[in-house]
Short mmCIF file of C-alpha atoms in Angstrom, two decimals:
data_model
loop_
_atom_site.label_atom_id
_atom_site.label_comp_id
_atom_site.label_asym_id
_atom_site.label_seq_id
_atom_site.Cartn_x
_atom_site.Cartn_y
_atom_site.Cartn_z
CA MET A 25 -2.89 40.22 132.00
CA ARG A 26 -0.21 37.08 131.31
CA ARG A 27 -1.30 35.57 135.06
CA SER A 28 -5.73 36.34 133.39
CA GLY A 29 -5.17 34.59 130.07
CA TYR A 30 -2.46 31.70 132.00
CA ARG A 31 -5.85 30.68 134.60
CA GLN A 32 -8.46 30.68 131.79
CA PRO A 33 -7.77 27.53 130.40
CA LEU A 34 -6.28 25.66 133.12
CA LYS A 35 -9.53 26.37 134.21
CA GLN A 36 -11.46 25.11 131.43
CA GLN A 37 -9.52 21.91 131.76
CA LEU A 38 -10.15 21.70 134.64
CA GLY A 39 -13.97 21.69 133.97
CA GLY A 40 -12.98 19.24 130.95
CA VAL A 41 -11.14 16.64 133.51
CA LYS A 42 -14.97 16.93 135.33
CA ALA A 43 -16.98 16.01 132.13
CA MET A 44 -14.99 13.14 131.49
CA PHE A 45 -14.68 11.84 134.45
CA THR A 46 -18.80 12.57 134.96
CA ARG A 47 -18.99 10.88 131.70
CA LEU A 48 -16.97 7.87 132.65
CA SER A 49 -18.43 7.25 136.29
CA ILE A 50 -21.83 7.03 134.24
CA ALA A 51 -20.68 4.24 131.79
CA VAL A 52 -19.06 2.11 134.06
CA ILE A 53 -22.53 2.28 136.50
CA VAL A 54 -24.38 1.60 133.10
CA LEU A 55 -21.72 -1.20 132.48
CA VAL A 56 -22.35 -3.07 135.90
CA ILE A 57 -26.12 -2.67 135.32
CA CYS A 58 -25.91 -4.93 132.06
CA MET A 59 -23.80 -7.24 133.42
CA PHE A 60 -25.85 -7.54 136.63
CA MET A 61 -28.51 -7.67 134.43
CA LEU A 62 -26.83 -10.29 131.88
CA MET A 63 -25.57 -12.31 135.30
CA SER A 64 -29.54 -12.21 135.91
CA ALA A 65 -30.93 -13.72 133.32
CA MET A 66 -28.03 -16.46 132.65
CA LEU A 67 -29.31 -17.88 135.72
CA SER A 68 -32.97 -17.22 135.46
CA SER A 69 -32.14 -19.25 131.66
CA ASN A 70 -29.85 -21.99 133.76
CA SER A 71 -32.63 -22.41 136.54
CA ASN A 72 -34.94 -23.14 133.70
CA SER A 73 -32.85 -25.11 131.95
CA SER A 74 -31.90 -27.21 134.55
CA SER A 75 -33.67 -30.47 134.32
CA VAL A 76 -36.17 -31.33 137.47
CA GLU A 77 -36.45 -35.11 138.18
CA ILE A 78 -38.25 -37.36 140.53
CA ASP A 79 -37.01 -40.11 142.86
CA VAL A 80 -39.39 -43.06 142.02
CA GLU A 81 -37.68 -45.10 144.53
CA LYS A 82 -38.91 -43.19 147.07
CA LEU A 83 -42.41 -43.34 146.01
CA TRP A 84 -42.47 -46.71 146.35
CA GLY A 85 -41.96 -46.51 150.32
CA THR A 86 -44.13 -44.07 152.84
CA ALA A 87 -44.58 -40.34 153.13
CA ALA A 88 -42.89 -38.52 155.58
CA SER A 89 -45.01 -38.01 158.45
CA GLY A 90 -42.97 -35.81 160.14
CA GLY A 91 -43.94 -37.25 163.69
CA TRP A 92 -47.66 -37.76 163.23
CA ARG A 93 -49.37 -40.92 163.15
CA PRO A 94 -52.71 -41.68 162.75
CA SER A 95 -55.26 -41.59 166.39
CA SER A 96 -59.24 -41.61 167.01
CA ALA A 97 -59.54 -42.02 169.92
CA PRO A 98 -61.15 -39.50 172.25
CA ARG A 99 -59.22 -37.47 174.12
CA SER A 100 -61.51 -35.64 176.13
CA ASP A 101 -64.25 -36.63 178.15
CA TRP A 102 -66.44 -38.81 176.21
CA PRO A 103 -69.25 -40.48 177.91
CA PRO A 104 -71.15 -43.83 177.15
CA PRO A 105 -74.33 -43.69 175.36
CA PRO A 106 -76.94 -43.86 178.12
CA THR A 107 -78.85 -46.99 178.71
CA GLU A 108 -82.31 -45.35 177.50
CA SER A 109 -82.09 -43.47 174.31
CA ASN A 110 -84.54 -41.36 172.46
CA GLY A 111 -85.92 -43.19 169.79
CA TYR A 112 -84.51 -45.23 167.12
CA LEU A 113 -82.84 -43.93 163.84
CA ARG A 114 -82.75 -45.19 160.02
CA VAL A 115 -81.14 -44.61 157.11
CA ARG A 116 -80.74 -45.32 153.73
CA CYS A 117 -77.36 -45.14 152.12
CA ASN A 118 -77.12 -44.87 148.25
CA GLY A 119 -74.74 -44.25 145.94
CA GLY A 120 -71.28 -46.75 145.43
CA LEU A 121 -69.34 -48.24 147.68
CA ASN A 122 -67.41 -45.74 149.06
CA GLN A 123 -70.78 -43.08 148.82
CA GLN A 124 -72.39 -45.69 151.69
CA ARG A 125 -68.90 -45.57 153.67
CA SER A 126 -68.98 -41.72 153.66
CA ALA A 127 -72.95 -42.38 154.92
CA ILE A 128 -72.69 -44.85 157.45
CA CYS A 129 -70.48 -42.97 159.44
CA ASN A 130 -72.69 -40.02 159.28
CA ALA A 131 -75.40 -42.11 160.48
CA VAL A 132 -73.04 -43.10 163.64
CA LEU A 133 -72.15 -39.86 163.86
CA ALA A 134 -75.86 -38.72 163.51
CA ALA A 135 -77.03 -41.41 166.66
CA ARG A 136 -74.28 -39.84 168.83
CA ILE A 137 -75.61 -36.38 168.36
CA MET A 138 -79.87 -37.21 168.89
CA ASN A 139 -78.79 -40.35 171.40
CA ALA A 140 -80.23 -42.72 169.20
CA THR A 141 -80.04 -45.93 168.68
CA LEU A 142 -79.22 -46.89 165.12
CA VAL A 143 -80.35 -49.44 163.18
CA LEU A 144 -78.00 -51.50 160.82
CA PRO A 145 -76.98 -49.26 158.00
CA GLU A 146 -79.21 -50.03 154.82
CA LEU A 147 -77.28 -50.15 151.54
CA ASP A 148 -79.27 -49.17 148.59
CA ALA A 149 -79.26 -51.75 145.93
CA ASN A 150 -81.05 -50.36 142.82
CA SER A 151 -79.81 -46.68 141.93
CA PHE A 152 -76.40 -48.26 141.25
CA TRP A 153 -75.24 -51.49 141.85
CA HIS A 154 -78.12 -53.38 141.67
CA ASP A 155 -76.35 -55.62 143.84
CA ASP A 156 -78.96 -56.68 147.07
CA SER A 157 -75.69 -57.69 149.44
CA GLY A 158 -76.30 -55.27 152.05
CA PHE A 159 -74.69 -54.33 154.80
CA GLN A 160 -74.82 -57.45 156.24
CA GLY A 161 -73.18 -59.61 152.83
CA ILE A 162 -69.91 -56.78 153.09
CA TYR A 163 -69.51 -55.73 156.20
CA ASP A 164 -68.59 -57.57 158.77
CA VAL A 165 -71.68 -56.99 161.74
CA GLU A 166 -70.12 -57.47 164.58
CA HIS A 167 -67.42 -56.09 164.12
CA PHE A 168 -69.17 -53.17 163.65
CA ILE A 169 -70.86 -53.37 167.30
CA LYS A 170 -68.85 -53.80 168.67
CA THR A 171 -65.81 -51.54 167.51
CA LEU A 172 -68.92 -48.70 168.59
CA MET A 173 -69.77 -49.96 171.77
CA TYR A 174 -68.51 -46.58 173.13
CA ASP A 175 -70.16 -43.79 170.73
CA VAL A 176 -73.44 -45.29 170.23
CA ARG A 177 -76.02 -48.22 170.82
CA ILE A 178 -76.65 -50.27 167.40
CA VAL A 179 -79.45 -53.01 166.62
CA GLU A 180 -80.22 -54.95 163.66
CA SER A 181 -83.73 -54.18 163.26
CA ILE A 182 -86.51 -52.13 165.02
CA PRO A 183 -87.43 -54.97 167.91
CA GLU A 184 -91.40 -55.30 167.84
CA ILE A 185 -93.24 -54.03 171.73
CA ARG A 186 -96.03 -55.12 172.86
CA ILE A 187 -98.71 -52.50 174.00
CA ASN A 188 -102.25 -53.49 175.82
CA GLY A 189 -100.99 -57.45 175.03
CA LYS A 190 -100.62 -56.70 171.12
CA VAL A 191 -97.19 -56.99 169.61
CA LYS A 192 -96.41 -54.62 167.86
CA LYS A 193 -93.44 -53.03 165.52
CA ILE A 194 -92.17 -49.18 165.52
CA LYS A 195 -93.12 -47.71 162.25
CA ALA A 196 -90.19 -45.00 161.56
CA LYS A 197 -91.52 -41.43 160.12
CA GLN A 198 -90.29 -41.33 156.61
CA ILE A 199 -88.32 -38.18 156.07
CA ARG A 200 -85.64 -36.39 153.76
CA PRO A 201 -82.77 -34.45 155.61
CA PRO A 202 -81.18 -31.21 153.68
CA ARG A 203 -78.39 -31.41 152.00
CA ASP A 204 -74.93 -31.02 154.64
CA ALA A 205 -77.29 -30.40 156.77
CA PRO A 206 -75.94 -28.46 159.92
CA ILE A 207 -75.86 -30.72 163.35
CA SER A 208 -78.48 -28.54 164.74
CA TRP A 209 -81.07 -29.80 162.29
CA TYR A 210 -80.35 -33.43 163.92
CA THR A 211 -80.91 -31.63 167.38
CA THR A 212 -84.28 -30.30 166.36
CA GLU A 213 -86.10 -30.47 163.80
CA ALA A 214 -85.16 -34.74 163.08
CA LEU A 215 -85.27 -35.13 167.31
CA LYS A 216 -89.00 -33.80 167.51
CA THR A 217 -89.68 -36.25 165.01
CA MET A 218 -88.23 -38.95 166.67
CA LYS A 219 -89.48 -38.92 170.15
CA GLU A 220 -92.91 -38.26 168.61
CA HIS A 221 -93.09 -41.63 166.61
CA GLY A 222 -90.19 -43.50 168.01
CA ALA A 223 -88.10 -44.12 165.29
CA ILE A 224 -87.53 -41.84 162.06
CA TYR A 225 -86.13 -43.12 158.68
CA LEU A 226 -84.21 -40.90 156.72
CA THR A 227 -83.66 -41.36 152.77
CA PRO A 228 -81.97 -40.58 150.67
CA PHE A 229 -79.18 -40.09 152.70
CA SER A 230 -76.17 -39.18 150.86
CA HIS A 231 -74.41 -36.02 151.84
CA ARG A 232 -77.13 -35.26 154.89
CA LEU A 233 -74.86 -34.34 157.57
CA ALA A 234 -72.72 -31.04 157.10
CA GLU A 235 -68.61 -32.50 157.06
CA GLU A 236 -66.03 -29.02 158.29
CA ILE A 237 -67.89 -29.22 162.03
CA ASP A 238 -66.07 -27.72 164.82
CA ASN A 239 -65.63 -30.70 167.43
CA PRO A 240 -62.57 -32.36 167.15
CA GLU A 241 -64.07 -35.60 168.66
CA TYR A 242 -67.56 -35.53 166.61
CA GLN A 243 -64.76 -35.99 163.42
CA ARG A 244 -62.60 -38.47 165.44
CA LEU A 245 -66.12 -40.45 165.99
CA ARG A 246 -65.86 -40.67 162.03
CA CYS A 247 -62.57 -42.35 161.56
CA ARG A 248 -63.12 -44.26 164.62
CA VAL A 249 -65.36 -45.48 162.27
CA ASN A 250 -64.36 -45.05 158.64
CA TYR A 251 -60.96 -46.47 159.66
CA HIS A 252 -61.87 -49.34 162.42
CA ALA A 253 -65.52 -50.44 162.47
CA LEU A 254 -66.22 -51.07 159.28
CA GLN A 255 -64.31 -54.15 158.57
CA PHE A 256 -65.21 -56.46 155.23
CA LYS A 257 -66.28 -59.87 155.58
CA PRO A 258 -63.54 -61.85 156.01
CA HIS A 259 -63.96 -63.60 153.20
CA ILE A 260 -63.48 -60.10 151.26
CA VAL A 261 -60.43 -59.74 153.15
CA GLU A 262 -58.87 -63.09 152.72
CA LEU A 263 -59.23 -62.68 148.80
CA SER A 264 -58.29 -59.51 148.63
CA LYS A 265 -55.16 -60.11 150.82
CA SER A 266 -54.10 -63.16 148.91
CA ILE A 267 -54.55 -61.05 145.33
CA VAL A 268 -51.81 -58.29 146.68
CA SER A 269 -49.14 -61.34 147.46
CA LYS A 270 -50.02 -62.44 144.03
CA LEU A 271 -49.23 -59.03 142.91
CA ARG A 272 -46.02 -57.69 145.56
CA SER A 273 -44.44 -61.93 144.86
CA GLN A 274 -42.59 -59.67 142.08
CA GLY A 275 -42.11 -56.93 144.07
CA HIS A 276 -43.77 -53.48 144.20
CA PHE A 277 -46.99 -52.42 142.78
CA MET A 278 -48.82 -49.69 141.99
CA THR A 279 -52.81 -49.63 142.30
CA ILE A 280 -55.20 -46.98 139.32
CA HIS A 281 -58.23 -46.31 139.45
CA LEU A 282 -58.85 -45.00 135.96
CA ARG A 283 -62.18 -43.15 135.91
CA PHE A 284 -62.83 -43.40 131.95
CA GLU A 285 -66.30 -44.59 133.10
CA MET A 286 -69.67 -43.53 130.90
CA ASP A 287 -71.09 -42.57 133.88
CA MET A 288 -68.03 -40.25 134.27
CA LEU A 289 -67.43 -38.92 131.50
CA ALA A 290 -71.09 -38.43 130.97
CA PHE A 291 -71.33 -35.71 133.95
CA ALA A 292 -67.79 -34.54 133.17
CA GLY A 293 -69.47 -33.27 129.81
CA CYS A 294 -65.89 -34.52 128.01
CA PHE A 295 -67.57 -35.68 124.87
CA ASP A 296 -65.25 -34.44 122.26
CA ILE A 297 -63.28 -37.05 121.44
CA PHE A 298 -65.77 -39.63 121.12
CA SER A 299 -67.05 -41.18 118.02
CA PRO A 300 -70.98 -39.22 116.62
CA GLU A 301 -72.35 -42.71 117.54
CA GLU A 302 -70.85 -43.03 121.46
CA GLN A 303 -71.44 -39.02 122.00
CA LYS A 304 -75.21 -40.40 121.83
CA ILE A 305 -75.15 -42.50 124.51
CA LEU A 306 -73.26 -39.97 126.99
CA LYS A 307 -75.35 -37.20 126.16
CA LYS A 308 -78.39 -39.63 126.61
CA TYR A 309 -76.85 -41.29 129.31
CA ARG A 310 -76.43 -37.30 130.75
CA GLN A 311 -80.16 -35.90 130.49
CA GLU A 312 -81.39 -38.76 132.49
CA ASN A 313 -78.96 -39.13 134.75
CA PHE A 314 -77.67 -35.42 135.49
CA ALA A 315 -79.29 -31.72 135.91
CA GLN A 316 -79.22 -29.58 132.44
CA LYS A 317 -76.25 -27.49 132.32
CA ARG A 318 -74.26 -25.72 129.29
CA LEU A 319 -70.57 -27.69 128.95
CA VAL A 320 -68.75 -26.83 126.40
CA TYR A 321 -65.92 -29.26 125.90
CA ASP A 322 -62.92 -27.05 125.16
CA GLU A 323 -63.57 -24.88 128.48
CA ARG A 324 -63.77 -28.01 130.38
CA ARG A 325 -61.28 -29.40 129.31
CA ALA A 326 -58.88 -26.28 129.37
CA ILE A 327 -59.43 -26.32 133.13
CA GLY A 328 -58.57 -30.06 134.31
CA LYS A 329 -62.77 -30.81 134.05
CA CYS A 330 -62.43 -34.07 131.95
CA PRO A 331 -61.07 -37.22 133.74
CA LEU A 332 -58.17 -38.27 132.35
CA THR A 333 -57.46 -40.63 129.33
CA PRO A 334 -55.47 -43.47 129.43
CA GLU A 335 -53.53 -42.31 127.38
CA GLU A 336 -52.15 -39.45 129.40
CA VAL A 337 -52.11 -41.45 132.75
CA GLY A 338 -49.64 -43.68 130.72
CA LEU A 339 -47.75 -40.27 130.27
CA ILE A 340 -47.79 -39.01 133.28
CA LEU A 341 -46.04 -42.02 135.24
CA ARG A 342 -43.81 -42.33 131.81
CA ALA A 343 -42.59 -38.58 132.05
CA MET A 344 -42.42 -39.13 135.73
CA GLY A 345 -39.63 -42.01 135.96
CA PHE A 346 -41.65 -45.20 135.60
CA ASP A 347 -41.00 -47.61 133.28
CA ASN A 348 -42.53 -50.34 131.14
CA SER A 349 -41.29 -53.13 133.81
CA THR A 350 -43.80 -51.59 136.62
CA ARG A 351 -46.14 -54.01 137.72
CA ILE A 352 -50.20 -51.56 137.80
CA TYR A 353 -53.52 -52.84 139.07
CA LEU A 354 -56.59 -51.32 137.36
CA ALA A 355 -58.89 -50.51 139.45
CA ALA A 356 -61.95 -49.50 137.15
CA GLY A 357 -65.48 -50.86 135.45
CA GLU A 358 -65.86 -50.89 132.00
CA LEU A 359 -63.72 -48.20 130.35
CA PHE A 360 -65.39 -46.47 128.07
CA GLY A 361 -64.75 -46.03 124.45
CA GLY A 362 -62.94 -49.32 124.42
CA GLU A 363 -59.57 -50.79 123.65
CA ARG A 364 -58.74 -48.07 121.22
CA PHE A 365 -58.07 -45.42 124.66
CA MET A 366 -55.70 -48.21 126.27
CA LYS A 367 -53.95 -49.09 123.10
CA PRO A 368 -51.20 -46.50 124.27
CA PHE A 369 -51.39 -46.78 128.01
CA ARG A 370 -50.81 -50.67 127.27
CA SER A 371 -48.41 -50.35 124.59
CA THR A 372 -46.20 -48.17 127.30
CA PHE A 373 -46.87 -50.17 130.31
CA PRO A 374 -47.86 -53.83 129.48
CA ARG A 375 -48.03 -55.74 133.18
CA LEU A 376 -51.67 -54.29 134.04
CA GLU A 377 -53.56 -56.18 135.62
CA ASN A 378 -57.03 -56.31 137.00
CA HIS A 379 -59.42 -58.45 139.29
CA SER A 380 -60.02 -60.78 136.92
CA THR A 381 -56.95 -61.26 136.17
CA VAL A 382 -55.31 -62.09 140.16
CA ASP A 383 -58.33 -63.65 141.44
CA THR A 384 -57.72 -67.67 141.38
CA THR A 385 -61.12 -68.37 143.06
CA GLY A 386 -63.18 -67.23 140.52
CA GLU A 387 -65.56 -65.52 143.26
CA LEU A 388 -65.35 -62.24 140.98
CA GLY A 389 -66.39 -63.11 137.59
CA LYS A 390 -69.62 -63.65 138.88
CA ASN A 391 -69.52 -60.41 140.08
CA THR A 392 -67.76 -57.82 138.81
CA MET A 393 -69.77 -54.69 138.89
CA GLY A 394 -71.23 -55.41 142.43
CA LEU A 395 -70.19 -54.54 145.92
CA LEU A 396 -68.14 -57.58 146.36
CA GLY A 397 -66.04 -56.38 143.12
CA SER A 398 -65.59 -52.87 144.46
CA ALA A 399 -64.97 -53.68 148.11
CA VAL A 400 -62.18 -56.24 147.28
CA ASP A 401 -60.66 -53.59 144.63
CA TYR A 402 -60.90 -50.81 147.68
CA MET A 403 -58.79 -53.34 149.36
CA VAL A 404 -56.35 -54.10 147.39
CA CYS A 405 -55.81 -49.95 146.26
CA LEU A 406 -55.79 -49.70 150.28
CA LEU A 407 -52.76 -52.13 150.55
CA SER A 408 -50.15 -51.44 148.04
CA ASP A 409 -47.50 -49.66 147.45
CA ILE A 410 -48.82 -46.76 145.43
CA PHE A 411 -52.53 -45.76 144.52
CA MET A 412 -53.09 -42.82 141.74
CA PRO A 413 -56.74 -41.84 141.09
CA THR A 414 -57.03 -40.13 137.87
CA TYR A 415 -60.46 -38.37 138.89
CA ASP A 416 -61.10 -38.12 142.57
CA GLY A 417 -64.60 -36.16 143.19
CA PRO A 418 -66.55 -35.82 145.80
CA SER A 419 -68.08 -39.64 146.75
CA ASN A 420 -65.68 -41.15 144.70
CA PHE A 421 -64.21 -44.40 144.60
CA ALA A 422 -60.94 -42.14 145.39
CA ASN A 423 -62.44 -39.70 148.15
CA ASN A 424 -62.15 -42.25 150.61
CA LEU A 425 -59.03 -44.42 149.63
CA LEU A 426 -57.02 -41.00 149.99
CA GLY A 427 -58.05 -40.80 153.48
CA HIS A 428 -57.74 -44.43 154.50
CA ARG A 429 -54.45 -44.54 153.42
CA LEU A 430 -53.28 -40.91 155.04
CA TYR A 431 -54.77 -43.10 158.20
CA TYR A 432 -53.09 -46.20 156.97
CA GLY A 433 -49.11 -44.30 157.66
CA PHE A 434 -49.02 -41.88 154.96
CA ARG A 435 -49.34 -44.44 151.70
CA THR A 436 -47.15 -43.42 149.20
CA THR A 437 -50.73 -41.40 146.75
CA ILE A 438 -49.79 -40.00 143.31
CA ARG A 439 -53.04 -37.49 142.96
CA PRO A 440 -52.74 -35.19 139.31
CA ASP A 441 -53.20 -31.91 138.87
CA ARG A 442 -55.48 -31.46 136.21
CA LYS A 443 -56.41 -27.64 136.06
CA ALA A 444 -52.09 -27.99 135.97
CA LEU A 445 -51.81 -30.87 133.65
CA ALA A 446 -54.83 -29.48 130.72
CA PRO A 447 -52.96 -26.70 129.56
CA ILE A 448 -49.33 -29.36 129.03
CA PHE A 449 -51.68 -31.68 126.98
CA ILE A 450 -53.47 -29.60 125.27
CA ASN A 451 -49.92 -27.69 123.43
CA ARG A 452 -48.75 -31.45 122.45
CA GLU A 453 -51.77 -32.07 121.22
CA LYS A 454 -51.29 -28.70 119.25
CA GLY A 455 -47.62 -30.33 117.83
CA ARG A 456 -45.73 -28.18 121.01
CA ALA A 457 -44.34 -30.97 122.65
CA ASP A 458 -41.06 -29.44 123.76
CA GLY A 459 -40.27 -29.66 127.38
CA PHE A 460 -43.16 -31.62 127.61
CA GLU A 461 -41.82 -34.12 130.08
CA GLU A 462 -40.48 -31.66 131.78
CA ALA A 463 -43.39 -29.75 132.66
CA VAL A 464 -45.31 -32.61 133.46
CA ARG A 465 -42.65 -32.96 136.14
CA ARG A 466 -42.93 -29.38 137.24
CA ALA A 467 -46.44 -29.59 137.58
CA MET A 468 -46.23 -32.98 139.50
CA LEU A 469 -43.61 -31.70 142.47
CA LYS A 470 -46.48 -28.86 143.17
CA THR A 471 -48.93 -32.36 144.02
CA ASN A 472 -49.11 -33.98 147.45
CA PHE A 473 -47.54 -37.37 147.81
CA GLY A 474 -49.83 -38.95 150.68
CA GLY A 475 -48.08 -36.49 153.43
CA PRO A 476 -49.83 -34.55 156.38
CA HIS A 477 -50.96 -31.64 154.39
CA LYS A 478 -54.00 -29.22 155.45
CA ARG A 479 -56.92 -29.13 154.17
CA ILE A 480 -58.91 -26.98 151.82
CA SER A 481 -61.79 -26.71 150.04
CA PRO A 482 -63.24 -28.37 148.29
CA GLU A 483 -60.72 -31.62 149.90
CA SER A 484 -63.03 -33.50 152.36
CA PHE A 485 -62.93 -34.66 155.47
CA TYR A 486 -63.31 -38.32 154.22
CA THR A 487 -60.15 -37.60 152.28
CA ASN A 488 -58.00 -35.72 154.47
CA SER A 489 -58.63 -36.06 158.38
CA TRP A 490 -55.26 -33.67 159.55
CA PRO A 491 -54.99 -33.15 161.87
CA GLU A 492 -58.14 -34.18 163.66
CA CYS A 493 -57.71 -37.90 163.62
CA PHE A 494 -53.54 -37.78 164.39
CA CYS A 495 -51.62 -36.79 167.44
CA LYS A 496 -47.87 -36.36 167.97
CA LYS A 497 -46.26 -38.14 171.48
CA SER A 498 -44.68 -34.52 171.54
CA ALA A 499 -46.66 -32.39 170.73
CA VAL A 500 -46.15 -28.45 171.34
CA ASN A 501 -49.85 -27.97 171.01
CA PRO A 502 -51.81 -30.03 173.90
CA ALA A 503 -54.80 -30.50 171.43
CA ASP A 504 -52.04 -32.85 168.76
CA LYS A 505 -51.46 -34.47 172.41
CA CYS A 506 -51.77 -38.98 171.73
CA PRO A 507 -53.75 -39.90 174.22
CA PRO A 508 -52.76 -42.38 176.73
CA ASP A 509 -52.37 -45.70 175.34
CA ASN A 510 -54.73 -47.27 178.09
CA VAL A 511 -57.50 -45.24 177.01
CA SER A 512 -59.71 -48.62 175.97
CA GLU A 513 -59.14 -49.47 179.76
CA SER A 514 -60.73 -45.95 180.84
CA LEU A 515 -63.55 -46.10 178.19
CA ASP A 516 -64.50 -49.58 179.65
CA GLY A 517 -64.18 -48.55 183.26
CA GLN A 518 -66.90 -45.77 182.24
CA LEU A 519 -69.16 -48.77 180.46
CA GLU A 520 -68.86 -50.52 183.96
CA ASN A 521 -69.40 -47.20 185.48
CA GLU A 522 -73.46 -46.51 183.76
CA GLY A 523 -74.13 -49.95 184.62
CA ILE A 524 -73.82 -50.82 180.83
CA SER A 525 -71.95 -54.93 180.05
CA ASP A 526 -73.21 -55.19 176.82
CA LEU A 527 -74.88 -52.80 174.50
CA ARG A 528 -75.51 -55.33 171.83
CA LYS A 529 -78.64 -56.48 173.71
CA THR A 530 -81.94 -55.00 172.02
CA ASP A 531 -83.01 -52.27 174.58
CA GLN A 532 -86.20 -50.59 174.73
CA ILE A 533 -87.06 -46.93 174.32
#
């Protein structure tokens, strides 16, 4: 009995110890989990509260190239144009300067595809600029023809022909090409009509050839046209360089394409920040120039569809670390809404210039809204240390410039992500300004500052021609390897073998 009475309490004691150990183990586990969660929260908090900075000094230089360099020379068999063509191709390039540039590139490619003789492209003088300078008034014609002599035959006009003793000029058959037409349209319908009539006239010719073409050599031809053949006339280049020299005489300078203009505001449907009278003007302009569409300002603004205001541009630059000593050249037409929109920007960045304030010749004062003024703005923006577009939609002034600066040695660009920035600005306007500049910096650090990057729709080929028009000396992929330095000599040899001595001579069909 004594043994039995002795063992029972010991068993209970052991059971109690086990239970206590179990409870203690659970408590330790819970404590460890709590401490882990607390440390994670603290690390997250520290991460979120850590200040994000942008090195402004680095932005004044070029972006990292990753070993890439521009190259639009052919890398595979590229025969010269045959001595006989299938006919003459005329095009009328509509829109502003940069829309016309892309149309010219497409015209050269279309001529190559059809084995056609390209007639010097016509620049629309009525719908946009009311400027009749024409191709000959803006671009160096001799340079254009000579640079492309390995690619297409080009003449300044359709020559007259003699039939039955009579001199007659070939009349081009007018065709309206489909928008973004595939290559097959040019090799079938357009070519058939050309052979029937001897010449075709494509009008309008903006966005009339698909941008994405699965043929790198065709894309490189576009780059040869855009970045080599299309050279402004010498007096435009000299005027632009003199302006750049004057701007750079005091150090670095930035160019901004401030797209706060009537046509873009009307297109975007961003009316509510204007007075009732100004809204009437914008709505009338929209009704007369654009298709009817239901546009709600708050919805458009929330998804970044509105052009940045001058004040918003200034806030972005200040948040990034640029101070009031920054010298800025504004490439823009007449800003809509007057000085009240410029005042906040000017107070933050007082060192503002435009082509009127830095042109000592007075030439631009006579032609500020024409192709000349746009050409000078283009060159100054191309050569500037930093370029910032505020609205880089298709065919916009900035569209070609971004691509040209990429090709020109990965020159720094600041491209605000309007969609990411919109809620940040909206919160600020509603009084929630805490952490505003930090939020802007975080949004801007996610953008590209001008280095090579993959082209993703809707980004245009003319905005980003990488990788087709770039190469590497030591590339793993053979398609990315740079062509030999003597490629020009090789092409000259091909021309001689074909018996072609001068493609600039008038040809016959």
